[in-house]
Coordinates of C-alpha atoms in Angstrom, one line a residue:
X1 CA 0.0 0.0 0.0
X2 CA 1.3 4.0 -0.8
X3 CA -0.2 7.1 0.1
X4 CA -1.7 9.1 -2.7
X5 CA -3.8 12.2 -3.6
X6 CA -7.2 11.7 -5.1
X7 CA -10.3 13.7 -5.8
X8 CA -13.5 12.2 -5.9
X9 CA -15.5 15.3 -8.0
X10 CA -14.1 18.5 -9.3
X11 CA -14.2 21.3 -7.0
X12 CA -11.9 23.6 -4.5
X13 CA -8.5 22.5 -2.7
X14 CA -10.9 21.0 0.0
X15 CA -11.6 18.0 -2.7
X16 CA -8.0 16.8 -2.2
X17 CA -8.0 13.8 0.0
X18 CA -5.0 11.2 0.8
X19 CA -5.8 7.8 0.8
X20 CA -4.3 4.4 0.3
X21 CA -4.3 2.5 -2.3
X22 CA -2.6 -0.5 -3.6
X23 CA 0.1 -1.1 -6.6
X24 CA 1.0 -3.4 -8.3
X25 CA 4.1 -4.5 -10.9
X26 CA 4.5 -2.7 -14.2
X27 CA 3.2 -4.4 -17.4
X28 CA 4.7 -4.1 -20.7
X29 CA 5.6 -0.6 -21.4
X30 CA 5.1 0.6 -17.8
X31 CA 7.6 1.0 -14.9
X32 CA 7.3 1.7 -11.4
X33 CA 9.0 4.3 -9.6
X34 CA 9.1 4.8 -5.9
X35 CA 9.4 9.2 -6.0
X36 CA 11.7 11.4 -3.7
X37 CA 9.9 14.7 -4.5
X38 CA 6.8 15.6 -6.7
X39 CA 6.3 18.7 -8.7
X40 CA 3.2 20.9 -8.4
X41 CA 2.0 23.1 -11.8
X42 CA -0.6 25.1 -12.3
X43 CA -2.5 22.3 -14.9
X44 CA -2.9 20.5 -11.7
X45 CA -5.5 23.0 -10.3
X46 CA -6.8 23.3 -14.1
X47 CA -7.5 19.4 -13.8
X48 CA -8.8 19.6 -10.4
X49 CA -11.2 22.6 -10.9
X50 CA -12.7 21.0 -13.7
X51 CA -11.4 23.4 -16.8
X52 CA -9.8 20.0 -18.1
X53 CA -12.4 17.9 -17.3
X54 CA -11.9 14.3 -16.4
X55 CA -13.5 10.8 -14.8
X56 CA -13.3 10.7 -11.6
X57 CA -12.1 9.4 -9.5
X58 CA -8.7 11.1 -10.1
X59 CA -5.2 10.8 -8.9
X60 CA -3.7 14.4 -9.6
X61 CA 0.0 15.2 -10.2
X62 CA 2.1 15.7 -13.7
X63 CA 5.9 15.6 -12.7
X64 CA 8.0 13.6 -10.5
X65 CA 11.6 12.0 -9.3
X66 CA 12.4 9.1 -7.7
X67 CA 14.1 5.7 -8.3
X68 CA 12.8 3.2 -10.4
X69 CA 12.3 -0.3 -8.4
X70 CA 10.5 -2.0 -11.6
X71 CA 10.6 -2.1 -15.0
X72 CA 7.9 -3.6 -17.5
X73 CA 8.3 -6.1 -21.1
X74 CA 9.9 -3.6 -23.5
X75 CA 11.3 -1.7 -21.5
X76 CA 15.1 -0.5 -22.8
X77 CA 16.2 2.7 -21.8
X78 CA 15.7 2.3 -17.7
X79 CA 16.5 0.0 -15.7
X80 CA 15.8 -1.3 -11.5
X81 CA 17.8 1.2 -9.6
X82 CA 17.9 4.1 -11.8
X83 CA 17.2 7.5 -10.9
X84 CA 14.4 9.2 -13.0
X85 CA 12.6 11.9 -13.5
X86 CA 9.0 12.7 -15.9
X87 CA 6.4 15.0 -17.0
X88 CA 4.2 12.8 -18.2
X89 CA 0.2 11.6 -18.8
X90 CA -1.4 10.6 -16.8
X91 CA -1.7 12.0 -14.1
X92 CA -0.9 10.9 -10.7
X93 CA 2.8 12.2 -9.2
X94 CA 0.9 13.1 -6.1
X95 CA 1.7 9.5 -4.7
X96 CA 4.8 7.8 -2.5
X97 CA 5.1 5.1 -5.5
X98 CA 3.4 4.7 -9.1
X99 CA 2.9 2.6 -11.8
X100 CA 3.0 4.3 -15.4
X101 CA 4.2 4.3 -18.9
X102 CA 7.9 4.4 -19.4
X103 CA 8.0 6.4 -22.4
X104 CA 8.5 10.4 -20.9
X105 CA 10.6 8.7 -18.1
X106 CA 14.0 9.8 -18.3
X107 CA 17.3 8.8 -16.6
X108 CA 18.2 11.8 -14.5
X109 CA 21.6 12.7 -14.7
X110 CA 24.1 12.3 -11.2
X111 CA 24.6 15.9 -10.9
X112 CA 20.8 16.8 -10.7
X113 CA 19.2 16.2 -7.2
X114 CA 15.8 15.1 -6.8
X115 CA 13.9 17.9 -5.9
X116 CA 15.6 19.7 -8.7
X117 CA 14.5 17.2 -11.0
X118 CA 11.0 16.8 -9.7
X119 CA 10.7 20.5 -9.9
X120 CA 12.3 21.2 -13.8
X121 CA 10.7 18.8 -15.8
X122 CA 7.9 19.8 -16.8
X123 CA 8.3 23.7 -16.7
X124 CA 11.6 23.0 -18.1
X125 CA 10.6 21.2 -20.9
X126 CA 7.8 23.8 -21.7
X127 CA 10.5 26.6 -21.7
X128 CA 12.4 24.5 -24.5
X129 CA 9.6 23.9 -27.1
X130 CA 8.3 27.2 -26.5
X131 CA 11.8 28.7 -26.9
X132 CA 13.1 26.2 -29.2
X133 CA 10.1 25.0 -31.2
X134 CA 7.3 27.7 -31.2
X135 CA 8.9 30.3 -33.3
X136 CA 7.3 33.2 -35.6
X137 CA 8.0 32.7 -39.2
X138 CA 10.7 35.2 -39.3
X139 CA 12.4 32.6 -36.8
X140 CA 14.3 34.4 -33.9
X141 CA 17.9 35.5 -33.7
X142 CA 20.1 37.1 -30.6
X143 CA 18.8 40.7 -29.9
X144 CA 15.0 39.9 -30.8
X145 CA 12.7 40.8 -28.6
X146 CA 9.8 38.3 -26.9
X147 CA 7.1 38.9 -24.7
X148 CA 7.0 36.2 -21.8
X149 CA 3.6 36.9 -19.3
X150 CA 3.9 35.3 -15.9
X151 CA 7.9 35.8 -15.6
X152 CA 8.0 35.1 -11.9
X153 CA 6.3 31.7 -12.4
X154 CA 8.4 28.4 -12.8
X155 CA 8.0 28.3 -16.6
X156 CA 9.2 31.7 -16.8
X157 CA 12.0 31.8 -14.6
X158 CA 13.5 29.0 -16.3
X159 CA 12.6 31.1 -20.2
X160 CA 14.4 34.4 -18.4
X161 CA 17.6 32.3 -18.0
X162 CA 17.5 30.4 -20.8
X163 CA 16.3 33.4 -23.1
X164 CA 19.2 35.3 -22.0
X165 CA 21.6 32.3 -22.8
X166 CA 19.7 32.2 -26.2
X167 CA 20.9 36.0 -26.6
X168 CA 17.2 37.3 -26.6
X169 CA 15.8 40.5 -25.4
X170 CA 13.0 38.8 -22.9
X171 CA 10.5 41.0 -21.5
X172 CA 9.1 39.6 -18.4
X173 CA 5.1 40.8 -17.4
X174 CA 4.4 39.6 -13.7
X175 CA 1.6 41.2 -10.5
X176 CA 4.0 42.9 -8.5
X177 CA 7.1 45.2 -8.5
X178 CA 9.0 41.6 -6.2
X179 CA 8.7 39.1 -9.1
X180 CA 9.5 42.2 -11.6
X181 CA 12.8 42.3 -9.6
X182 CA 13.0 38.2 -9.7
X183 CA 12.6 38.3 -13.7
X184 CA 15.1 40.6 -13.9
X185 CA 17.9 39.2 -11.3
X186 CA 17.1 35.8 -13.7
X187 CA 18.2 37.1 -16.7
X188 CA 14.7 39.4 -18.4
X189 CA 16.1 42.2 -20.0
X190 CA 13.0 44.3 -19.2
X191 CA 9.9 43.6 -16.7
X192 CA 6.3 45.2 -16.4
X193 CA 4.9 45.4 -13.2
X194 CA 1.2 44.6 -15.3
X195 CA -1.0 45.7 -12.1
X196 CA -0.2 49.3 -12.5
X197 CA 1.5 49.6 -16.3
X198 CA -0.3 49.2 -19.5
X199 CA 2.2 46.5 -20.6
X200 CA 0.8 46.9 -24.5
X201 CA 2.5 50.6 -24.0
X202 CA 5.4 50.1 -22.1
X203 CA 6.3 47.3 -24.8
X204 CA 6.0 49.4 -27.5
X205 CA 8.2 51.7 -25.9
X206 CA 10.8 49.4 -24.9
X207 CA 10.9 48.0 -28.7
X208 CA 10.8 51.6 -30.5
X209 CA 7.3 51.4 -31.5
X210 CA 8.0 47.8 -33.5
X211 CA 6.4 45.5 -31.2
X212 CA 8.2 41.5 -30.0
X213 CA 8.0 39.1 -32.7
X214 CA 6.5 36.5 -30.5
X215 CA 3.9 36.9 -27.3
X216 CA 5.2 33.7 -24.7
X217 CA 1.1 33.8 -22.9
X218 CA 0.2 31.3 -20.2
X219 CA -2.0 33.8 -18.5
X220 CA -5.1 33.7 -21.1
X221 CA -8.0 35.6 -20.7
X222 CA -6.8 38.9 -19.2
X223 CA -3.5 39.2 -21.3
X224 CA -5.1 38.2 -24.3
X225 CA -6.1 41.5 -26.0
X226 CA -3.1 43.4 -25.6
X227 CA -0.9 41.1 -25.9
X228 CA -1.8 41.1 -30.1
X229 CA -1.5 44.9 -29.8
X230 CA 1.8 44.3 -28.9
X231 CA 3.5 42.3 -32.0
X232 CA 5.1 43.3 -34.9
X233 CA 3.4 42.3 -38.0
X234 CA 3.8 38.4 -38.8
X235 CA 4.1 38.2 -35.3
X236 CA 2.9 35.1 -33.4
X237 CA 1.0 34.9 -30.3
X238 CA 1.8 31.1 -28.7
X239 CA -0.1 30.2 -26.0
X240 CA 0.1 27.6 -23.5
X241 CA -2.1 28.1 -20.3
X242 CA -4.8 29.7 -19.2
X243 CA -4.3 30.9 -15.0
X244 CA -7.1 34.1 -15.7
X245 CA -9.7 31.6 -17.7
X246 CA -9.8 30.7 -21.2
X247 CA -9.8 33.2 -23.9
X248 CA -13.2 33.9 -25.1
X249 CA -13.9 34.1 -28.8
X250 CA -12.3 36.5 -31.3
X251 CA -12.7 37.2 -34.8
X252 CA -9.9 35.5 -37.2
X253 CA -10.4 38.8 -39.1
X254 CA -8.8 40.7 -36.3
X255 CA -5.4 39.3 -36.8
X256 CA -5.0 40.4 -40.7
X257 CA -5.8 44.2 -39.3
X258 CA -3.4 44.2 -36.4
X259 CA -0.2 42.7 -39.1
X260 CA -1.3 39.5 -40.4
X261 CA -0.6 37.5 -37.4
X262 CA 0.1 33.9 -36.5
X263 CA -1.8 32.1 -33.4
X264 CA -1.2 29.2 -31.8
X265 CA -2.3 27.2 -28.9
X266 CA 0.1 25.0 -27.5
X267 CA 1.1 21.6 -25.2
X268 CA 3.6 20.2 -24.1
X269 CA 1.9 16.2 -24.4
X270 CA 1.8 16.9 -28.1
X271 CA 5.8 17.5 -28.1
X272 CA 6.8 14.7 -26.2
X273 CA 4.4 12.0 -27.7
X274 CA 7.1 9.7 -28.6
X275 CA 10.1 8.5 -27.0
X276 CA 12.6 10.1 -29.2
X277 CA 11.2 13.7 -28.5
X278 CA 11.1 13.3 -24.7
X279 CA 14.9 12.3 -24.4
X280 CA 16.2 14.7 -27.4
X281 CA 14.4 17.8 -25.2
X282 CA 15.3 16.6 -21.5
X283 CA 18.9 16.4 -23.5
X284 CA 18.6 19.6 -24.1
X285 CA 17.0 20.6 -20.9
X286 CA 19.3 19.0 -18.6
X287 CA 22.4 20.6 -20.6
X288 CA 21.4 24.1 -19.9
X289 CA 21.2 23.0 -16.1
X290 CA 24.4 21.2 -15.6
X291 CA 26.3 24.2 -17.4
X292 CA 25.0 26.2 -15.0
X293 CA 23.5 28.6 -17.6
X294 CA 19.5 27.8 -16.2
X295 CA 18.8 27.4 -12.2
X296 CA 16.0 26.2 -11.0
X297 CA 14.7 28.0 -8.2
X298 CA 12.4 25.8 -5.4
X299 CA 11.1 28.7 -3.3
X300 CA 8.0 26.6 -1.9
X301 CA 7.9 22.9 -0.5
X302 CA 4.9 21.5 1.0
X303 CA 4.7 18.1 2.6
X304 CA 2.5 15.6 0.4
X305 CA -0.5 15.3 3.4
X306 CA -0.5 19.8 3.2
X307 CA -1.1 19.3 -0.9
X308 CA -4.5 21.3 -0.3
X309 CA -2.5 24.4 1.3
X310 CA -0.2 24.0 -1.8
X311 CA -2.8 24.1 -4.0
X312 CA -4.2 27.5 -2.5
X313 CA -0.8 29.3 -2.7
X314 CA -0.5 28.5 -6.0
X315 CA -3.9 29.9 -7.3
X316 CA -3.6 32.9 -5.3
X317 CA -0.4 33.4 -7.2
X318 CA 1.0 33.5 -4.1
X319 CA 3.9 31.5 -5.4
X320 CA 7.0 32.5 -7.5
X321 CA 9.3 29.9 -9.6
X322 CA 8.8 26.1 -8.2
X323 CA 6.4 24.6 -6.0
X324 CA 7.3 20.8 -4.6
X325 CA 5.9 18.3 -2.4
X326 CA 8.0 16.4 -0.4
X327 CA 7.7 12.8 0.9

């Protein structure tokens, strides 16, 4: 028996209960891993609110490290005894020891600790396909400016750093003049405090009246609008989250007036659908972290049995870079 999170209907923080349930050996495909910390992202509360609906009953959690104490038929690139770390469907991190598919497990590397790796893996991987693979047509080259909402977050500490190493011009948008000075000790070149700035403005300033070639948005609903008023034309607005609420409707005809813009809507689950992709981007991912080049900051842990008082911190944006729970 392990101790694991589990919501029986969609609903508030309260709906997060700890119970035990039983597990079993992997089958083919499948390994089990026994974890030594557990990520926390904002999808989770998305899932648990019921904005990505699913059956219930539900065993939360996205990301996680640990060792792996059994491995499944077909199963080549880990092995018993391994240390690992995953984002990866389905859920259920929030747990002492799982059972799931192998294929977004990855071999962490020695000079990443657990909570490290519990904590980068799937913000970090985010960063690289947005940074890496969601590019304007124009592509983007050292001294371009991007837009990156939510700087302070996990996601976007990580894209400050690793924007900077990229030779980009990130500007940073975040709720408050502290995580404007966090963006900016990680590596933004500018940051809007968007609570009292018109961040549509002060971009427009910053970039000499051109606008950024690409808009970074996890915020959604209440970015939305001005973010498009800030790119240049052929810009693209990519997002990837939603923490205000989904973006309501808009006319496609809209984006041929403002420069015949590019929108897209991105996951990471679609990027790391196969094998191959997972290990070529946590390649990638854990090379900027053992250089030294990207940090990733754990400013919050919560013990596994205070997952509800995690969960409120982190939708009252109460939180900056990574959140962890800790067995």
């Amino acid at each position: 028996m392990t101790r694991a999170v589990r919501i029986d209907q969609h609903g508030g923080p309260e709906e997060l209960k700890i119970v035990d349930v039983q597990v079993g050996d992997p089958g083919p495909g499948e390994v089990r891993i026994r974890h030594h910390a557990i990520g926390l992202n904002f999808i989770d509360v998305y899932q648990r609110s019921g904005l990505y609906p699913f059956a219930m009953p539900l065993h939360l959690g996205m990301e996680g490290a640990g060792v792996i104490e059994a491995v499944g038929e077909g199963v080549t690139h880990l092995r018993v005894g391994d240390r690992a770390a995953y984002a990866s469907q389905p859920p259920g991190s929030y747990c002492e020891v799982r059972v799931m598919p192998a294929k977004c497990v990855c071999v962490l590397p020695d000079g990443i600790s657990f909570e490290t790796g519990a904590a980068m893996m799937l913000k970090g991987l985010t960063a690289q396909y947005l940074l890496k693979k969601t590019l304007p047509v124009e592509g983007l080259q050292a001294g371009d400016h991007v837009l990156f909402h939510a700087a302070a977050g996990g996601v976007g500490l990580i894209a400050c750093q690793w924007a900077k190493a990229l030779g980009l011009q990130l500007i940073g948008t975040a709720g408050s003049d502290a995580k404007c000075a966090l963006a900016l000790a990680n590596g933004a070149a500018h940051a809007i405090n968007y609570s009292r700035e018109d961040f549509a403005a002060r971009v427009k300033d910053i970039t000499g009246g051109r606008g950024v070639k690409v808009v970074y948005d996890s915020v959604g609903k209440d970015t939305w609008d001005k973010s498009l008023d800030c790119l240049r034309p052929f810009g693209l607005m990519a997002s990837f989250g939603n923490a205000s609420g989904p973006v309501p409707p808009f006319a496609p005809g809209s984006l041929g007036n403002k420069g015949s813009l590019y929108v897209t809507r991105q996951t990471l689950f679609t990027h790391i659908a196969t094998r191959e992709s997972t290990q070529a981007m946590a390649d990638d991912l854990f090379k900027v972290v053992l250089s030294g080049e990207v940090k990733i900051h754990i400013e919050q842990r919560f013990k596994l049995e205070d997952v509800q008082a995690a969960h409120r911190a982190l939708e009252a944006r109460q939180t900056t870079g990574c959140t962890i729970l800790t067995l």
